[in-house]
Tab-separated table of C-alpha atoms in Angstrom:
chain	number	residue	atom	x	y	z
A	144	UNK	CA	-248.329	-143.299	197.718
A	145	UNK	CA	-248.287	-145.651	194.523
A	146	UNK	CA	-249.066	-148.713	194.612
A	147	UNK	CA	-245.827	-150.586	194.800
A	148	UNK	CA	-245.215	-149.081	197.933
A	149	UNK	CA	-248.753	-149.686	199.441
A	150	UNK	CA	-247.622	-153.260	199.305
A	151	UNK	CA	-244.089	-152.608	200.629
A	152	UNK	CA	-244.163	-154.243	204.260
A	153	UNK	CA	-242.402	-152.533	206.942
A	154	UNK	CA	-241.389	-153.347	210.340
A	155	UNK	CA	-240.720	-150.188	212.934
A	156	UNK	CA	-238.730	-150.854	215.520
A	157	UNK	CA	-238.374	-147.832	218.107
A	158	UNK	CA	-235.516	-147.232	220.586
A	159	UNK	CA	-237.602	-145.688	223.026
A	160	UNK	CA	-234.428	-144.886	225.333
A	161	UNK	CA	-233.325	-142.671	222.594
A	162	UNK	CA	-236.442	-141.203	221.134
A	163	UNK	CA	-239.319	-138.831	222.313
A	164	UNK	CA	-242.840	-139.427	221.952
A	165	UNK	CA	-243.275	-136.325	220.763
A	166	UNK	CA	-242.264	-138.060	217.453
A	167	UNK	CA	-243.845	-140.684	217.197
A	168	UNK	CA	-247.177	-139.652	215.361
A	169	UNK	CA	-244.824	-138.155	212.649
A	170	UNK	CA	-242.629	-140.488	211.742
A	171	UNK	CA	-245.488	-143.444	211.131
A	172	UNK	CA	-247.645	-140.814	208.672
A	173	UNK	CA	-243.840	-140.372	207.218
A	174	UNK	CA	-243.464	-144.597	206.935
A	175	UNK	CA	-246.790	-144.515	205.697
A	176	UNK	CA	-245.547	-143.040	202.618
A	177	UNK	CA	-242.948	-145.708	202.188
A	178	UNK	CA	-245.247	-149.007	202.480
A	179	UNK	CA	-247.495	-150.323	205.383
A	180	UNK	CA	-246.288	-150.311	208.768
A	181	UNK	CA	-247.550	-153.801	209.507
A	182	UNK	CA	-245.170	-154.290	212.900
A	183	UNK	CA	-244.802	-151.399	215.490
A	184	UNK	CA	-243.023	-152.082	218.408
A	185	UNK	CA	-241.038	-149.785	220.706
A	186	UNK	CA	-238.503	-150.720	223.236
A	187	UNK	CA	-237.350	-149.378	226.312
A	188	UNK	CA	-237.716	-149.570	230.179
A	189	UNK	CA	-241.636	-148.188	230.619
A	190	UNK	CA	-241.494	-148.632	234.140
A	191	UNK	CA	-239.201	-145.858	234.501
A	192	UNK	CA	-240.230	-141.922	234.797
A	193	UNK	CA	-238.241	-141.432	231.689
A	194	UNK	CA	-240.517	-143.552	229.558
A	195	UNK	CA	-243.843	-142.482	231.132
A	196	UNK	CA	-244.283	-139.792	228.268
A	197	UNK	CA	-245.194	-142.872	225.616
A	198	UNK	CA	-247.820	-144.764	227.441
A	199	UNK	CA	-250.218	-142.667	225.836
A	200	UNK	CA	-248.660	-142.625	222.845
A	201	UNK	CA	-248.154	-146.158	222.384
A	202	UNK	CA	-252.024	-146.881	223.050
A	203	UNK	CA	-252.857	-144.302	220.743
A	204	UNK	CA	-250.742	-145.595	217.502
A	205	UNK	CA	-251.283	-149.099	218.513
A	206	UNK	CA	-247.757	-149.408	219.076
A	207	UNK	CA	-246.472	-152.945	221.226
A	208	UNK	CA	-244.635	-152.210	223.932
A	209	UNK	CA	-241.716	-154.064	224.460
A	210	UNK	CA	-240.292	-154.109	227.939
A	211	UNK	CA	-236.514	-154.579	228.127
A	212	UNK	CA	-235.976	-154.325	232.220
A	213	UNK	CA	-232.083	-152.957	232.804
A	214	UNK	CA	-230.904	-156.087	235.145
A	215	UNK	CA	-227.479	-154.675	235.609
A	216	UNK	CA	-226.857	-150.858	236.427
A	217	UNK	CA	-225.608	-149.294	233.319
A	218	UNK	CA	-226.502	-151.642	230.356
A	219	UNK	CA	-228.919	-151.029	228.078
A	220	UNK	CA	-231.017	-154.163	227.134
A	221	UNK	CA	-233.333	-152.333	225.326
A	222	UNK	CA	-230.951	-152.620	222.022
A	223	UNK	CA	-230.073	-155.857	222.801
A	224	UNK	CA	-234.239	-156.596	222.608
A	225	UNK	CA	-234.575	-154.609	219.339
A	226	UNK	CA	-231.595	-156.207	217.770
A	227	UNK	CA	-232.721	-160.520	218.525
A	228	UNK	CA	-236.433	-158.720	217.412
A	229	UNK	CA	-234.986	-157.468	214.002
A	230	UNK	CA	-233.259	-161.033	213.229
A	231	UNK	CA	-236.353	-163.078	213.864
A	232	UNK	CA	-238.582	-160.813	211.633
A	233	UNK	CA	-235.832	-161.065	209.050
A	234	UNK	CA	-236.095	-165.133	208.776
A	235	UNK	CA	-239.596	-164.642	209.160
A	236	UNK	CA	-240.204	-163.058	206.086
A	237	UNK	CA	-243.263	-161.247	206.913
A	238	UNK	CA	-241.972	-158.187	205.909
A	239	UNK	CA	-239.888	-156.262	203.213
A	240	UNK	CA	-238.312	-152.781	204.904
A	241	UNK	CA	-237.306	-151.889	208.504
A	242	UNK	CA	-237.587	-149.060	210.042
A	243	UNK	CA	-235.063	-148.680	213.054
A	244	UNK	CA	-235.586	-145.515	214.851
A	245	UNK	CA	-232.949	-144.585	216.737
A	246	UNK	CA	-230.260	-141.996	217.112
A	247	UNK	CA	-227.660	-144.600	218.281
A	248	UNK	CA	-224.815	-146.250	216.012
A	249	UNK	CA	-224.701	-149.653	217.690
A	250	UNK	CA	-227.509	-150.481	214.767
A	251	UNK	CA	-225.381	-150.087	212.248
A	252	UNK	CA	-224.111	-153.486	211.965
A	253	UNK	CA	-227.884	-154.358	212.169
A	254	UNK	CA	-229.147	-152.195	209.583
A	255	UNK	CA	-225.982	-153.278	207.514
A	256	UNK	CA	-227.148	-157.065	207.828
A	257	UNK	CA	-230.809	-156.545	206.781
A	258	UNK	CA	-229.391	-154.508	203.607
A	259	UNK	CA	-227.577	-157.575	203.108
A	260	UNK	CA	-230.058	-159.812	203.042
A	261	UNK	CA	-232.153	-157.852	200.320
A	262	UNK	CA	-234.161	-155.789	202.616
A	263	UNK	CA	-234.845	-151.563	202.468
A	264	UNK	CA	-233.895	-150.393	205.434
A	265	UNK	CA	-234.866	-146.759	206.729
A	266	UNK	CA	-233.530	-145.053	209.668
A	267	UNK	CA	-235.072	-142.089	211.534
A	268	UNK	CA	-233.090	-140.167	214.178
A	269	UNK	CA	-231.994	-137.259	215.463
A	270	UNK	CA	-229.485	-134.747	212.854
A	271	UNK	CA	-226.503	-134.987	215.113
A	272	UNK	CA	-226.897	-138.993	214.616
A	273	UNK	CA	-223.483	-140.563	214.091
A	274	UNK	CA	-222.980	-140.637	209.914
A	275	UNK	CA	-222.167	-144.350	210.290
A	276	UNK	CA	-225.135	-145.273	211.143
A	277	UNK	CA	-227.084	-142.659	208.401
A	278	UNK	CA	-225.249	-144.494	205.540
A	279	UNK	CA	-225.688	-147.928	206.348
A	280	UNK	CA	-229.268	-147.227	205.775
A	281	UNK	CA	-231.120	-146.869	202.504
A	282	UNK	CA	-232.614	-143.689	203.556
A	283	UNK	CA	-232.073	-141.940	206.756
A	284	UNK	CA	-234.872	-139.272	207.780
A	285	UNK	CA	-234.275	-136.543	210.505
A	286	UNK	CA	-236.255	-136.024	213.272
A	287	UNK	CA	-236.109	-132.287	212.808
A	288	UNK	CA	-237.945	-132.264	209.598
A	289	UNK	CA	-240.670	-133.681	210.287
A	290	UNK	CA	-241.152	-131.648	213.145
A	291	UNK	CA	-244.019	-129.536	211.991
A	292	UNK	CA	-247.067	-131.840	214.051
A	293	UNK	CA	-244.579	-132.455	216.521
A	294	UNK	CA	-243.119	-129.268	217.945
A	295	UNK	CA	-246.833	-128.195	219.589
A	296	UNK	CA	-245.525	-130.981	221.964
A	297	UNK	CA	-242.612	-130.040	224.143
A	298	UNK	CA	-240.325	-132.406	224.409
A	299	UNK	CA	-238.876	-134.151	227.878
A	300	UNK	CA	-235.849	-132.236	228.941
A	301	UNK	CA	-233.708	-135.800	228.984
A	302	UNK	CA	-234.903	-136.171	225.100
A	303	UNK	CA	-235.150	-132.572	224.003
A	304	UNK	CA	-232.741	-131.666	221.232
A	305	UNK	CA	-230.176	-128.615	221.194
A	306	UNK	CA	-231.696	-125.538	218.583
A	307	UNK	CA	-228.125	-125.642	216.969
A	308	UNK	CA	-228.483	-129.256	215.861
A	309	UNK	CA	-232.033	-129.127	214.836
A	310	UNK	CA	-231.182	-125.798	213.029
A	311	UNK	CA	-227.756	-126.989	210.947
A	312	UNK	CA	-227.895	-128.933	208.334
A	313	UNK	CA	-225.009	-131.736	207.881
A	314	UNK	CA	-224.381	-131.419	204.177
A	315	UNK	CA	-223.267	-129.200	202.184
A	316	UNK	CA	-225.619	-128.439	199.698
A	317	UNK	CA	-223.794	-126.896	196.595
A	318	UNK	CA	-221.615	-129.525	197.010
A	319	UNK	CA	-223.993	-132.315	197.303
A	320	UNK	CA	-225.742	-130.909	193.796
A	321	UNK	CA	-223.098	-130.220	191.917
A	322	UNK	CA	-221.955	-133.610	191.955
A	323	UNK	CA	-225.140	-135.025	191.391
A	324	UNK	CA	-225.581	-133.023	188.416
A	325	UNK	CA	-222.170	-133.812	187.002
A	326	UNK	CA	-222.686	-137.447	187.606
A	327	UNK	CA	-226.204	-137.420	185.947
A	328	UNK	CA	-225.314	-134.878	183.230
A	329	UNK	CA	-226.082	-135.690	179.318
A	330	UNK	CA	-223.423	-134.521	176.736
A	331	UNK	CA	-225.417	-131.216	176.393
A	332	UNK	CA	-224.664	-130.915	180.549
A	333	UNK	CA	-228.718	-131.295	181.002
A	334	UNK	CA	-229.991	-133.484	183.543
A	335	UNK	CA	-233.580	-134.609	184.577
A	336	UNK	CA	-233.930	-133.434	188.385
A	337	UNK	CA	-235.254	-136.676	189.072
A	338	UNK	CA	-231.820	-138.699	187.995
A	339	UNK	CA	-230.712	-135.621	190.425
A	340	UNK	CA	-232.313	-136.875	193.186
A	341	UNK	CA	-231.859	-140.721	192.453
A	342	UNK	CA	-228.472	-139.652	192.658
A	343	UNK	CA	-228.381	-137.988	195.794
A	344	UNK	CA	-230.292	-141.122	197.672
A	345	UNK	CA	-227.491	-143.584	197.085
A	346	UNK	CA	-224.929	-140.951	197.319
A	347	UNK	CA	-226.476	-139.510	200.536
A	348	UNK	CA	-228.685	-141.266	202.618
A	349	UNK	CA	-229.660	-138.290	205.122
A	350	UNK	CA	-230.779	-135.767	201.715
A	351	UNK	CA	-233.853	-134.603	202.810
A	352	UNK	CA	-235.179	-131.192	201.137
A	353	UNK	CA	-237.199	-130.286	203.795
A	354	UNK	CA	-233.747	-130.238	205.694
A	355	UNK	CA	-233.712	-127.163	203.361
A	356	UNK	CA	-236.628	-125.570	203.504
A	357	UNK	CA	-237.940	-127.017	200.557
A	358	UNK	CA	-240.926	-130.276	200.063
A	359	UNK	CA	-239.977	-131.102	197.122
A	360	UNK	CA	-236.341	-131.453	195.254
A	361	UNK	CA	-237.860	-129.633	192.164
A	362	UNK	CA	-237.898	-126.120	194.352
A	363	UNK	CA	-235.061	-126.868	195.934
A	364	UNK	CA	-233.421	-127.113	192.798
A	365	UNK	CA	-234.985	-124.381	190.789
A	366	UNK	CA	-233.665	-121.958	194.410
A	367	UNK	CA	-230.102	-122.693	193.986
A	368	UNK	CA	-228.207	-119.481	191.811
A	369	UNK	CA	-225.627	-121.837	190.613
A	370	UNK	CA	-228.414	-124.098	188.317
A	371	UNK	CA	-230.175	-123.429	185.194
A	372	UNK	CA	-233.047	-125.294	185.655
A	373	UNK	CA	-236.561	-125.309	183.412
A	374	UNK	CA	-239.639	-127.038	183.410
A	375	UNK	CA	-240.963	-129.182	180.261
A	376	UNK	CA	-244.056	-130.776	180.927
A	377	UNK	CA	-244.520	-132.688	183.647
A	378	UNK	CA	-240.606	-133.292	183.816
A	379	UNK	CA	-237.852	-130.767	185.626
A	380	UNK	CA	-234.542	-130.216	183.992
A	381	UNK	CA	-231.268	-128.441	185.130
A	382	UNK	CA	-227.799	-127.870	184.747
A	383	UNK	CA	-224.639	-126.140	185.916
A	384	UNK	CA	-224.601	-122.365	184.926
A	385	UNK	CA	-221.786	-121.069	183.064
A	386	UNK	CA	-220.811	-124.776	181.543
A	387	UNK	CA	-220.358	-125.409	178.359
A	388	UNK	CA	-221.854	-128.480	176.447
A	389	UNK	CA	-219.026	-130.726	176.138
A	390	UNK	CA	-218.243	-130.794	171.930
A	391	UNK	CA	-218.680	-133.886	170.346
A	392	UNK	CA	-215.315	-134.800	168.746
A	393	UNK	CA	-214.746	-134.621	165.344
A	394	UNK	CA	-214.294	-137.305	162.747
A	395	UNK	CA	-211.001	-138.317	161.752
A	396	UNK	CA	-209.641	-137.896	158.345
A	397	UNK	CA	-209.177	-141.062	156.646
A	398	UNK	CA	-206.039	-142.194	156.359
A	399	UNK	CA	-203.829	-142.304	153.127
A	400	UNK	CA	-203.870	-146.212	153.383
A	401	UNK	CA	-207.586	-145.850	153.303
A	402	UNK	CA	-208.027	-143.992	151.211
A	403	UNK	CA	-205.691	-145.911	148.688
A	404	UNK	CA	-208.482	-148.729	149.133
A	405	UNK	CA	-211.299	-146.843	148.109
A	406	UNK	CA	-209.209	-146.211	145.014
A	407	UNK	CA	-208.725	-149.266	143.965
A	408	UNK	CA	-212.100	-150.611	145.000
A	409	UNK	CA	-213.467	-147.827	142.116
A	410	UNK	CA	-210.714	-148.567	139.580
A	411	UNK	CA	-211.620	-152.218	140.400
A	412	UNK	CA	-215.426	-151.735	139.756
A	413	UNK	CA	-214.773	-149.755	136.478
């Protein structure tokens, strides 16, 4: 972690309703990468069996609890809780990023509105999480991938995610590259694999190489059989195989009129 990030600020706000404490270890060493985690609060109705499964946890991580009672059968005022939460942090000013973990897309118009008001905004959820919410975030993490601590923990049935969903990834790769590489691509059609990845975190908020089996975008990208990609230095480079450097156009002739000029510019100086 660099510097500039050590001093980045960042509020986590968990939807305990929606999440599993299996998690929750993970996804603060993940944060941790991004900035500080400063405030760590998780909502949700702890008096309920559901919820028992994070009392340890939340003790653990030093993680407040929030308690957001349901007073009518049906409604969820644990979002409601997170959502008035968010707001006051954001005219507080104590902190630069959020962190909304949830797999639920009535945030989006929340993490839309801290976006708008200048602040990084990262989501963590589940794969199968509703793509409006993934994109209104700067960067959207899955669950699944940084499963590695947490899958020694079964989950609770009610939370526990289907194999096909933590197993399929939601973009499609080539695609997702190939663009990226076109829209990063020098007149030669080389491209740094770090303008690659800048890239593909505005174009795609979820991109995650672990989603592929990869750590890092550099083996990801050296993997693919459609790129051409080297090493020089310290600095990975790649481009689409089979395409040709786009030719530099040629100069135009001069034209008679101008040529005229120059004639009488010598004649002139003679």
């Amino acid at each position: 972690m660099d510097s500039d990030s050590g001093r980045t600020r960042i509020a986590v706000l968990i939807d305990a309703d929606n999440t599993s404490p299996r998690y929750a270890e993970a996804l603060l060493d993940e944060l941790a990468t991004y900035g500080t985690p400063t405030i760590k609060r998780a909502y949700g109705d702890f008096s309920t069996p559901q919820l028992q499964g994070w009392t340890k946890v939340l003790n653990a991580r030093a993680i407040r609890a929030i308690q957001a009672s349901a007073f009518t059968a049906g409604k969820n005022s644990s979002d409601s809780a997170l959502i008035i939460d968010a707001m006051d942090l954001l005219y507080a000013g104590n902190v630069e990023a959020f962190a909304i973990v949830s797999s639920d897309s009535d945030f989006t118009s929340l993490a839309l509105r801290l976006r708008e008001s200048g602040k990084t905004v990262y989501g963590i959820g589940r794969r199968t999480t509703p793509m409006s919410l993934q994109n209104a975030c700067d960067k959207f993490i899955h669950l699944e991938v940084l499963g590695a601590a947490a899958e020694a923990t079964p989950a609770a049935p009610e939370l526990a995610e289907s194999a096909a969903s933590a197993e399929t990834p939601t973009i499609n790769l080539q695609s997702a590259l190939t663009k990226a590489v076109n829209a990063t691509a020098d007149d030669d059609g080389w491209t740094s694999v770090s303008r690659v990845g800048h890239h593909l975190s505005r174009a795609q908020a979820s991109f995650d190489p672990r989603t592929f089996g990869h750590s890092k975008l550099s083996s990801l990208v050296a993997a693919q059989p459609y790129l051409e990609t080297v090493r020089e230095g310290n600095t990975w480079r790649t481009r689409l195989k089979g395409k040709p450097a786009a030719k530099k156009a040629a100069p135009k002739p001069a034209t008679a009129k101008a040529a005229t000029a120059r004639t009488s510019a010598k004649k002139a100086a003679s």
